[in-house]
Amino acid sequence: MKGKINLKTSNSSSKKINNLLLVLQVISVLASLFLVSSLTITTFKAHAVPSVPNPAGHTRCGVLGPGADFDLRAVIQNSNIDPMATPGSVLTTIEMEGGAWNFDCADTGDTNDGLFIGPHAFAGWQPAPFPNFDASVCAIPGISGIGIRVYRRDGQPKICDTTSFNFNNFININYRDTSATASYSPLAELVRIGDIAVGSHTLPNMQLSTMLNDSDLRYDIFSLVFTNPILEAHLCTMAQFNKTIDFGSAIARGNEVISKPFDVWLTDCSGAALTEYKNSAVLSFASSPGRISLDGTRLYNCDDDDCADGAYITFTDIEGDAVDLKDGYRLNAQTTNSIPNQLSFSSNLHTENTTGGKIDTSLTLVISYL
């Protein structure tokens, strides 16, 4: 009886070795993608703190009481970015979480009292040096190659290094407002400003500051917090497949190693992008607990009562080199393969010390970045 894709071998009390099946599952996603936070629809709300003494009106929307928060939350619309995008181009947009930020404030009665919240220079917003010294593209602390362009209420980009009063900053709360809402789209864009390393990048919280009317008087700092802060920069994908390698049935115990080939394919890129991808990524391997040997050289069989003891599988690449299932396999390791986007391997069944029973084992392949 021959094995079928993704089917386990059947139970048997035979003393012979039954269908020897190795199920290989390839997952064409980055492991770090599973870390992306789920979207929570919430809005910011600040409690009112009346201005005392007058005219300290910039305190009128301060934080007060349990659960009060200075976090303004934003959502990245596409966490998968192209590191080979044209310099200066938009990688993805950013929106206000829930579509709006809501504020509760006190009515001071002072016509000179106007509160403005925005990405001012004294909160650390400085222009990125590239591309073309565009002052609307701001540097992101700790991130290389990616800048942020923040928009005002009027749809114009905010200049990064200004501290001047402007009615069109994120939000303008005048002296009569007891509540106010900021709601427009997009809030911001991420822009390529240089070389972006392949892999994961985590955006930090960024400061938003308040100003009072036409002065640069700062009362407090708000945090711009990204609900899903992890960006994934990748060039290619790995073709996904679920595959069963069938070594045959009723195989007798012996010293002969039975080898079966299989291929992994890289898609959606070629040329320099494919080369960069292969230089930056590694195949990682996973299986049931205890099935991969401590030194990474073997994949063991199942250990149920009806499983064949002693059987194991090793893996080699097209050049005959052993594949380490613990440390992973560099995508650029195959120098003799004539097909650039193909990785060729052999699965090698060892039965020299095997008892009768079933063989049921599997291996998962995952792309990871160095």
CSV table of N, CA and C in Angstrom, one decimal, residues 2-149:
chain,number,residue,atom,x,y,z
A,2,LYS,N,0.6,2.1,-0.9
A,2,LYS,CA,1.4,3.3,-1.1
A,2,LYS,C,0.9,4.4,-0.2
A,3,GLY,N,1.8,5.3,0.2
A,3,GLY,CA,1.3,6.4,1.0
A,3,GLY,C,0.7,7.5,0.2
A,4,LYS,N,-0.1,8.3,0.8
A,4,LYS,CA,-0.7,9.5,0.2
A,4,LYS,C,-0.3,10.7,0.9
A,5,ILE,N,-0.4,11.8,0.2
A,5,ILE,CA,0.0,13.1,0.8
A,5,ILE,C,-0.8,13.4,2.1
A,6,ASN,N,0.0,13.7,3.1
A,6,ASN,CA,-0.6,14.1,4.4
A,6,ASN,C,-1.3,13.0,5.1
A,7,LEU,N,-1.3,11.7,4.7
A,7,LEU,CA,-1.9,10.7,5.4
A,7,LEU,C,-0.9,9.9,6.2
A,8,LYS,N,-1.3,9.6,7.5
A,8,LYS,CA,-0.4,8.8,8.3
A,8,LYS,C,-0.4,7.3,7.9
A,9,THR,N,0.6,6.6,8.2
A,9,THR,CA,0.6,5.2,7.9
A,9,THR,C,-0.4,4.5,8.8
A,10,SER,N,-0.9,3.4,8.3
A,10,SER,CA,-1.9,2.6,9.1
A,10,SER,C,-1.3,1.8,10.1
A,11,ASN,N,-2.0,1.4,11.2
A,11,ASN,CA,-1.5,0.5,12.2
A,11,ASN,C,-1.4,-0.9,11.7
A,12,SER,N,-0.4,-1.6,12.3
A,12,SER,CA,-0.3,-3.0,11.9
A,12,SER,C,0.5,-3.8,13.0
A,13,SER,N,0.1,-5.0,13.1
A,13,SER,CA,0.8,-5.9,14.1
A,13,SER,C,1.9,-6.7,13.4
A,14,SER,N,2.1,-6.5,12.1
A,14,SER,CA,3.1,-7.2,11.4
A,14,SER,C,4.5,-7.0,11.9
A,15,LYS,N,5.3,-8.0,11.8
A,15,LYS,CA,6.7,-7.8,12.2
A,15,LYS,C,7.6,-7.2,11.2
A,16,LYS,N,7.0,-7.0,10.0
A,16,LYS,CA,7.7,-6.3,8.9
A,16,LYS,C,7.6,-4.8,9.1
A,17,ILE,N,8.5,-4.0,8.5
A,17,ILE,CA,8.4,-2.6,8.5
A,17,ILE,C,7.3,-2.1,7.5
A,18,ASN,N,6.3,-1.5,8.0
A,18,ASN,CA,5.2,-1.1,7.1
A,18,ASN,C,5.5,0.3,6.4
A,19,ASN,N,4.6,0.8,5.7
A,19,ASN,CA,4.8,2.0,4.9
A,19,ASN,C,5.7,3.0,5.6
A,20,LEU,N,6.8,3.3,5.0
A,20,LEU,CA,7.7,4.2,5.5
A,20,LEU,C,7.5,5.6,4.9
A,21,LEU,N,6.8,6.4,5.7
A,21,LEU,CA,6.3,7.7,5.2
A,21,LEU,C,6.9,8.8,5.9
A,22,LEU,N,7.5,9.8,5.3
A,22,LEU,CA,7.9,11.0,5.9
A,22,LEU,C,7.1,12.2,5.3
A,23,VAL,N,6.3,12.8,6.2
A,23,VAL,CA,5.5,14.0,5.8
A,23,VAL,C,6.3,15.2,5.9
A,24,LEU,N,6.5,16.0,4.9
A,24,LEU,CA,7.2,17.2,4.9
A,24,LEU,C,6.2,18.4,4.7
A,25,GLN,N,6.2,19.3,5.6
A,25,GLN,CA,5.3,20.4,5.5
A,25,GLN,C,6.1,21.7,5.4
A,26,VAL,N,6.0,22.5,4.4
A,26,VAL,CA,6.7,23.7,4.2
A,26,VAL,C,5.7,24.9,4.5
A,27,ILE,N,6.2,25.7,5.4
A,27,ILE,CA,5.4,26.9,5.7
A,27,ILE,C,6.1,28.1,5.1
A,28,SER,N,5.4,28.8,4.2
A,28,SER,CA,6.1,29.9,3.5
A,28,SER,C,5.7,31.2,4.2
A,29,VAL,N,5.9,31.3,5.5
A,29,VAL,CA,5.7,32.6,6.2
A,29,VAL,C,6.9,32.8,7.1
A,30,LEU,N,7.1,34.0,7.5
A,30,LEU,CA,8.1,34.3,8.5
A,30,LEU,C,7.6,33.9,9.9
A,31,ALA,N,8.5,33.3,10.7
A,31,ALA,CA,8.1,33.0,12.0
A,31,ALA,C,7.6,34.2,12.8
A,32,SER,N,8.3,35.3,12.6
A,32,SER,CA,7.9,36.5,13.4
A,32,SER,C,6.6,37.1,13.0
A,33,LEU,N,6.0,36.7,11.9
A,33,LEU,CA,4.7,37.2,11.6
A,33,LEU,C,3.7,36.8,12.6
A,34,PHE,N,3.9,35.7,13.3
A,34,PHE,CA,2.9,35.3,14.3
A,34,PHE,C,2.9,36.2,15.5
A,35,LEU,N,3.9,37.1,15.6
A,35,LEU,CA,4.0,38.0,16.7
A,35,LEU,C,3.1,39.3,16.5
A,36,VAL,N,2.6,39.5,15.3
A,36,VAL,CA,1.8,40.7,15.1
A,36,VAL,C,0.6,40.8,16.0
A,37,SER,N,0.4,41.9,16.6
A,37,SER,CA,-0.7,42.0,17.6
A,37,SER,C,-2.0,42.1,16.8
A,38,SER,N,-3.0,41.6,17.5
A,38,SER,CA,-4.4,41.7,16.9
A,38,SER,C,-4.9,43.1,17.1
A,39,LEU,N,-5.8,43.6,16.2
A,39,LEU,CA,-6.3,44.9,16.3
A,39,LEU,C,-7.4,45.0,17.4
A,40,THR,N,-7.2,46.0,18.3
A,40,THR,CA,-8.2,46.3,19.3
A,40,THR,C,-8.8,47.6,19.0
A,41,ILE,N,-10.1,47.7,18.8
A,41,ILE,CA,-10.8,48.9,18.5
A,41,ILE,C,-11.0,49.7,19.7
A,42,THR,N,-10.2,50.7,20.0
A,42,THR,CA,-10.3,51.6,21.2
A,42,THR,C,-9.9,53.0,20.7
A,43,THR,N,-10.3,53.9,21.5
A,43,THR,CA,-9.9,55.3,21.3
A,43,THR,C,-9.3,55.9,22.5
A,44,PHE,N,-8.5,56.9,22.4
A,44,PHE,CA,-7.9,57.7,23.5
A,44,PHE,C,-9.0,58.6,24.1
A,45,LYS,N,-8.9,58.7,25.4
A,45,LYS,CA,-9.8,59.7,26.1
A,45,LYS,C,-9.0,60.3,27.3
A,46,ALA,N,-8.8,61.6,27.3
A,46,ALA,CA,-8.1,62.3,28.3
A,46,ALA,C,-9.1,62.9,29.3
A,47,HIS,N,-8.8,62.9,30.6
A,47,HIS,CA,-9.7,63.5,31.5
A,47,HIS,C,-9.4,65.0,31.7
A,48,ALA,N,-10.5,65.8,32.1
A,48,ALA,CA,-10.3,67.2,32.2
A,48,ALA,C,-9.6,67.6,33.5
A,49,VAL,N,-8.6,68.5,33.3
A,49,VAL,CA,-8.0,69.1,34.5
A,49,VAL,C,-8.1,70.7,34.3
A,50,PRO,N,-9.1,71.3,35.0
A,50,PRO,CA,-9.3,72.7,34.8
A,50,PRO,C,-8.0,73.5,35.1
A,51,SER,N,-7.8,74.6,34.4
A,51,SER,CA,-6.6,75.4,34.5
A,51,SER,C,-6.6,76.2,35.8
A,52,VAL,N,-5.6,75.9,36.6
A,52,VAL,CA,-5.4,76.6,37.9
A,52,VAL,C,-3.9,76.8,38.1
A,53,PRO,N,-3.4,78.0,38.3
A,53,PRO,CA,-4.1,79.2,38.1
A,53,PRO,C,-4.2,79.7,36.7
A,54,ASN,N,-5.1,80.5,36.4
A,54,ASN,CA,-5.2,81.1,35.1
A,54,ASN,C,-4.0,81.9,34.8
A,55,PRO,N,-3.4,81.9,33.5
A,55,PRO,CA,-3.9,81.3,32.3
A,55,PRO,C,-3.2,80.0,31.9
A,56,ALA,N,-3.0,79.1,32.9
A,56,ALA,CA,-2.3,77.9,32.6
A,56,ALA,C,-3.2,76.9,31.9
A,57,GLY,N,-3.8,77.3,30.8
A,57,GLY,CA,-4.8,76.5,30.1
A,57,GLY,C,-4.3,75.3,29.5
A,58,HIS,N,-3.0,75.2,29.3
A,58,HIS,CA,-2.5,74.0,28.7
A,58,HIS,C,-2.6,72.8,29.5
A,59,THR,N,-3.1,72.9,30.8
A,59,THR,CA,-3.3,71.7,31.6
A,59,THR,C,-4.7,71.2,31.5
A,60,ARG,N,-5.6,71.8,30.7
A,60,ARG,CA,-7.0,71.6,30.7
A,60,ARG,C,-7.4,70.2,30.2
A,61,CYS,N,-6.5,69.5,29.4
A,61,CYS,CA,-6.8,68.2,29.0
A,61,CYS,C,-5.7,67.2,29.5
A,62,GLY,N,-5.3,67.4,30.7
A,62,GLY,CA,-4.3,66.5,31.3
A,62,GLY,C,-4.9,65.2,31.7
A,63,VAL,N,-4.0,64.3,32.1
A,63,VAL,CA,-4.5,63.0,32.6
A,63,VAL,C,-4.8,63.0,34.0
A,64,LEU,N,-5.9,62.4,34.4
A,64,LEU,CA,-6.4,62.4,35.8
A,64,LEU,C,-7.1,61.1,36.0
A,65,GLY,N,-6.9,60.5,37.2
A,65,GLY,CA,-7.7,59.3,37.6
A,65,GLY,C,-7.2,58.0,37.2
A,66,PRO,N,-7.7,56.9,37.7
A,66,PRO,CA,-7.3,55.6,37.4
A,66,PRO,C,-7.6,55.3,35.9
A,67,GLY,N,-6.7,54.6,35.3
A,67,GLY,CA,-6.9,54.2,33.9
A,67,GLY,C,-6.7,55.3,32.9
A,68,ALA,N,-6.4,56.5,33.3
A,68,ALA,CA,-6.1,57.6,32.4
A,68,ALA,C,-4.8,57.3,31.6
A,69,ASP,N,-4.8,57.7,30.3
A,69,ASP,CA,-3.7,57.3,29.4
A,69,ASP,C,-3.3,58.4,28.5
A,70,PHE,N,-2.0,58.5,28.3
A,70,PHE,CA,-1.6,59.5,27.3
A,70,PHE,C,-1.2,58.8,26.0
A,71,ASP,N,-1.6,57.6,25.8
A,71,ASP,CA,-1.3,56.8,24.6
A,71,ASP,C,-2.3,57.1,23.5
A,72,LEU,N,-1.8,57.5,22.3
A,72,LEU,CA,-2.6,57.7,21.1
A,72,LEU,C,-2.2,56.5,20.2
A,73,ARG,N,-3.2,55.7,19.9
A,73,ARG,CA,-2.8,54.4,19.2
A,73,ARG,C,-3.1,54.5,17.7
A,74,ALA,N,-2.2,53.9,17.0
A,74,ALA,CA,-2.2,53.9,15.5
A,74,ALA,C,-2.0,52.5,15.0
A,75,VAL,N,-2.5,52.2,13.8
A,75,VAL,CA,-2.5,50.9,13.2
A,75,VAL,C,-1.7,51.0,11.8
A,76,ILE,N,-0.7,50.2,11.7
A,76,ILE,CA,0.0,50.1,10.4
A,76,ILE,C,-0.9,49.2,9.4
A,77,GLN,N,-1.1,49.7,8.2
A,77,GLN,CA,-2.1,49.1,7.3
A,77,GLN,C,-1.5,47.9,6.6
A,78,ASN,N,-0.2,47.8,6.4
A,78,ASN,CA,0.4,46.7,5.8
A,78,ASN,C,1.8,46.5,6.4
A,79,SER,N,1.9,45.4,7.2
A,79,SER,CA,3.2,45.2,8.0
A,79,SER,C,4.3,44.5,7.1
A,80,ASN,N,3.9,44.1,5.9
A,80,ASN,CA,4.9,43.5,5.0
A,80,ASN,C,5.4,44.6,4.0
A,81,ILE,N,6.6,45.0,4.1
A,81,ILE,CA,7.2,46.1,3.3
A,81,ILE,C,8.2,45.5,2.4
A,82,ASP,N,8.4,46.3,1.3
A,82,ASP,CA,9.3,45.9,0.2
A,82,ASP,C,10.7,46.6,0.4
A,83,PRO,N,11.7,45.9,0.9
A,83,PRO,CA,13.0,46.6,1.1
A,83,PRO,C,13.7,47.1,-0.2
A,84,MET,N,13.2,46.7,-1.3
A,84,MET,CA,13.7,47.1,-2.6
A,84,MET,C,12.9,48.2,-3.3
A,85,ALA,N,11.9,48.8,-2.6
A,85,ALA,CA,11.1,49.8,-3.1
A,85,ALA,C,12.0,51.0,-3.5
A,86,THR,N,11.5,51.8,-4.4
A,86,THR,CA,12.2,53.0,-4.9
A,86,THR,C,12.5,53.9,-3.7
A,87,PRO,N,13.7,54.4,-3.5
A,87,PRO,CA,13.9,55.4,-2.4
A,87,PRO,C,13.0,56.6,-2.5
A,88,GLY,N,12.4,56.9,-1.4
A,88,GLY,CA,11.4,58.0,-1.3
A,88,GLY,C,10.0,57.6,-1.5
A,89,SER,N,9.8,56.3,-1.8
A,89,SER,CA,8.4,55.8,-2.0
A,89,SER,C,7.8,55.4,-0.7
A,90,VAL,N,6.4,55.4,-0.7
A,90,VAL,CA,5.7,55.0,0.5
A,90,VAL,C,5.6,53.5,0.6
A,91,LEU,N,6.0,53.0,1.8
A,91,LEU,CA,6.0,51.6,2.1
A,91,LEU,C,4.6,51.1,2.5
A,92,THR,N,4.0,51.9,3.4
A,92,THR,CA,2.6,51.6,3.9
A,92,THR,C,2.1,52.9,4.6
A,93,THR,N,0.8,52.9,4.8
A,93,THR,CA,0.1,54.0,5.5
A,93,THR,C,-0.2,53.6,6.9
A,94,ILE,N,-0.5,54.6,7.7
A,94,ILE,CA,-0.9,54.4,9.1
A,94,ILE,C,-2.1,55.2,9.4
A,95,GLU,N,-3.1,54.5,10.2
A,95,GLU,CA,-4.3,55.1,10.5
A,95,GLU,C,-4.5,55.2,12.0
A,96,MET,N,-5.4,56.1,12.5
A,96,MET,CA,-5.8,56.2,13.9
A,96,MET,C,-6.5,54.9,14.3
A,97,GLU,N,-6.2,54.3,15.4
A,97,GLU,CA,-6.9,53.1,15.8
A,97,GLU,C,-8.4,53.5,16.1
A,98,GLY,N,-9.3,52.7,15.6
A,98,GLY,CA,-10.7,52.9,15.7
A,98,GLY,C,-11.2,54.1,14.9
A,99,GLY,N,-10.3,54.7,14.1
A,99,GLY,CA,-10.7,55.8,13.2
A,99,GLY,C,-10.7,57.1,13.8
A,100,ALA,N,-10.5,57.3,15.1
A,100,ALA,CA,-10.6,58.6,15.8
A,100,ALA,C,-9.9,58.6,17.1
A,101,TRP,N,-9.4,59.7,17.5
A,101,TRP,CA,-8.9,60.0,18.9
A,101,TRP,C,-9.8,61.0,19.6
A,102,ASN,N,-10.4,60.6,20.7
A,102,ASN,CA,-11.3,61.5,21.4
A,102,ASN,C,-10.7,62.0,22.7
A,103,PHE,N,-11.1,63.3,23.0
A,103,PHE,CA,-10.6,64.0,24.2
A,103,PHE,C,-11.7,64.5,25.0
A,104,ASP,N,-11.6,64.5,26.3
A,104,ASP,CA,-12.4,65.2,27.3
A,104,ASP,C,-11.6,66.3,27.9
A,105,CYS,N,-12.1,67.5,27.9
A,105,CYS,CA,-11.4,68.7,28.4
A,105,CYS,C,-12.3,69.6,29.3
A,106,ALA,N,-11.7,70.6,29.9
A,106,ALA,CA,-12.4,71.6,30.6
A,106,ALA,C,-12.6,72.9,29.8
A,107,ASP,N,-13.8,73.5,30.0
A,107,ASP,CA,-14.0,74.8,29.4
A,107,ASP,C,-13.4,75.9,30.4
A,108,THR,N,-12.4,76.6,29.9
A,108,THR,CA,-11.7,77.5,30.8
A,108,THR,C,-12.3,78.9,30.7
A,109,GLY,N,-13.0,79.2,29.6
A,109,GLY,CA,-13.6,80.5,29.4
A,109,GLY,C,-12.5,81.6,29.0
A,110,ASP,N,-11.3,81.1,28.8
A,110,ASP,CA,-10.2,82.1,28.4
A,110,ASP,C,-10.0,82.0,26.9
A,111,THR,N,-10.3,83.1,26.2
A,111,THR,CA,-10.2,83.1,24.7
A,111,THR,C,-8.8,82.9,24.2
A,112,ASN,N,-7.8,83.0,25.1
A,112,ASN,CA,-6.4,82.8,24.7
A,112,ASN,C,-6.0,81.4,24.9
A,113,ASP,N,-6.9,80.6,25.3
A,113,ASP,CA,-6.6,79.2,25.7
A,113,ASP,C,-6.9,78.3,24.5
A,114,GLY,N,-5.8,77.8,23.8
A,114,GLY,CA,-6.0,76.9,22.7
A,114,GLY,C,-4.9,75.8,22.8
A,115,LEU,N,-5.3,74.6,22.8
A,115,LEU,CA,-4.3,73.5,23.0
A,115,LEU,C,-4.1,72.8,21.6
A,116,PHE,N,-2.8,72.6,21.2
A,116,PHE,CA,-2.5,72.0,20.0
A,116,PHE,C,-1.6,70.8,20.2
A,117,ILE,N,-1.9,69.7,19.7
A,117,ILE,CA,-1.2,68.4,19.8
A,117,ILE,C,-0.6,68.0,18.5
A,118,GLY,N,0.7,67.7,18.5
A,118,GLY,CA,1.3,67.4,17.2
A,118,GLY,C,2.7,66.9,17.4
A,119,PRO,N,3.4,66.4,16.3
A,119,PRO,CA,4.7,65.9,16.3
A,119,PRO,C,5.7,67.1,16.2
A,120,HIS,N,5.9,67.8,17.2
A,120,HIS,CA,6.8,69.0,17.2
A,120,HIS,C,8.3,68.6,17.4
A,121,ALA,N,9.1,69.5,17.0
A,121,ALA,CA,10.6,69.2,17.0
A,121,ALA,C,11.0,69.0,18.4
A,122,PHE,N,10.5,69.7,19.4
A,122,PHE,CA,11.0,69.5,20.8
A,122,PHE,C,10.5,68.2,21.4
A,123,ALA,N,9.7,67.4,20.7
A,123,ALA,CA,9.4,66.0,21.1
A,123,ALA,C,10.3,65.0,20.4
A,124,GLY,N,11.3,65.5,19.6
A,124,GLY,CA,12.2,64.6,19.0
A,124,GLY,C,12.0,64.4,17.5
A,125,TRP,N,11.0,65.1,16.9
A,125,TRP,CA,10.8,64.8,15.4
A,125,TRP,C,11.7,65.7,14.6
A,126,GLN,N,12.7,65.0,14.0
A,126,GLN,CA,13.7,65.6,13.2
A,126,GLN,C,13.6,65.0,11.7
A,127,PRO,N,13.9,65.9,10.7
A,127,PRO,CA,13.9,65.4,9.4
A,127,PRO,C,14.9,64.3,9.1
A,128,ALA,N,14.6,63.3,8.3
A,128,ALA,CA,15.5,62.3,7.9
A,128,ALA,C,16.4,62.9,6.9
A,129,PRO,N,17.7,62.4,6.8
A,129,PRO,CA,18.6,63.0,5.8
A,129,PRO,C,18.4,62.6,4.3
A,130,PHE,N,17.4,61.7,4.1
A,130,PHE,CA,17.2,61.1,2.8
A,130,PHE,C,15.8,60.7,2.7
A,131,PRO,N,15.1,60.8,1.5
A,131,PRO,CA,15.6,61.2,0.2
A,131,PRO,C,15.5,62.7,0.0
A,132,ASN,N,16.4,63.3,-0.7
A,132,ASN,CA,16.4,64.7,-1.1
A,132,ASN,C,16.1,65.7,0.0
A,133,PHE,N,16.5,65.3,1.3
A,133,PHE,CA,16.3,66.1,2.4
A,133,PHE,C,14.9,66.7,2.5
A,134,ASP,N,13.9,65.8,2.3
A,134,ASP,CA,12.5,66.1,2.4
A,134,ASP,C,12.2,66.3,3.9
A,135,ALA,N,11.9,67.5,4.3
A,135,ALA,CA,11.7,67.9,5.7
A,135,ALA,C,10.4,67.3,6.2
A,136,SER,N,9.5,66.7,5.3
A,136,SER,CA,8.3,66.1,5.8
A,136,SER,C,8.5,64.7,6.2
A,137,VAL,N,9.6,64.1,5.8
A,137,VAL,CA,9.9,62.7,6.2
A,137,VAL,C,10.8,62.7,7.4
A,138,CYS,N,10.3,62.2,8.5
A,138,CYS,CA,11.0,62.3,9.8
A,138,CYS,C,11.7,61.0,10.1
A,139,ALA,N,12.8,61.1,10.8
A,139,ALA,CA,13.6,60.0,11.3
A,139,ALA,C,12.8,59.3,12.4
A,140,ILE,N,13.0,57.9,12.4
A,140,ILE,CA,12.4,57.1,13.5
A,140,ILE,C,13.5,56.6,14.3
A,141,PRO,N,13.5,56.9,15.6
A,141,PRO,CA,14.6,56.5,16.5
A,141,PRO,C,14.8,55.0,16.5
A,142,GLY,N,16.0,54.6,16.2
A,142,GLY,CA,16.4,53.2,16.3
A,142,GLY,C,16.0,52.4,15.0
A,143,ILE,N,15.5,53.0,14.0
A,143,ILE,CA,15.1,52.3,12.8
A,143,ILE,C,16.0,52.9,11.6
A,144,SER,N,16.6,52.0,10.9
A,144,SER,CA,17.4,52.4,9.7
A,144,SER,C,16.7,52.1,8.4
A,145,GLY,N,16.7,53.1,7.5
A,145,GLY,CA,16.2,52.9,6.2
A,145,GLY,C,14.7,53.3,6.1
A,146,ILE,N,14.0,53.5,7.2
A,146,ILE,CA,12.6,53.8,7.2
A,146,ILE,C,12.3,55.1,7.9
A,147,GLY,N,11.6,56.0,7.2
A,147,GLY,CA,11.1,57.3,7.9
A,147,GLY,C,9.6,57.3,7.9
A,148,ILE,N,9.1,58.4,8.6
A,148,ILE,CA,7.7,58.5,8.8
A,148,ILE,C,7.3,59.9,8.4
A,149,ARG,N,6.2,60.0,7.6
A,149,ARG,CA,5.6,61.3,7.2
A,149,ARG,C,4.3,61.4,7.9
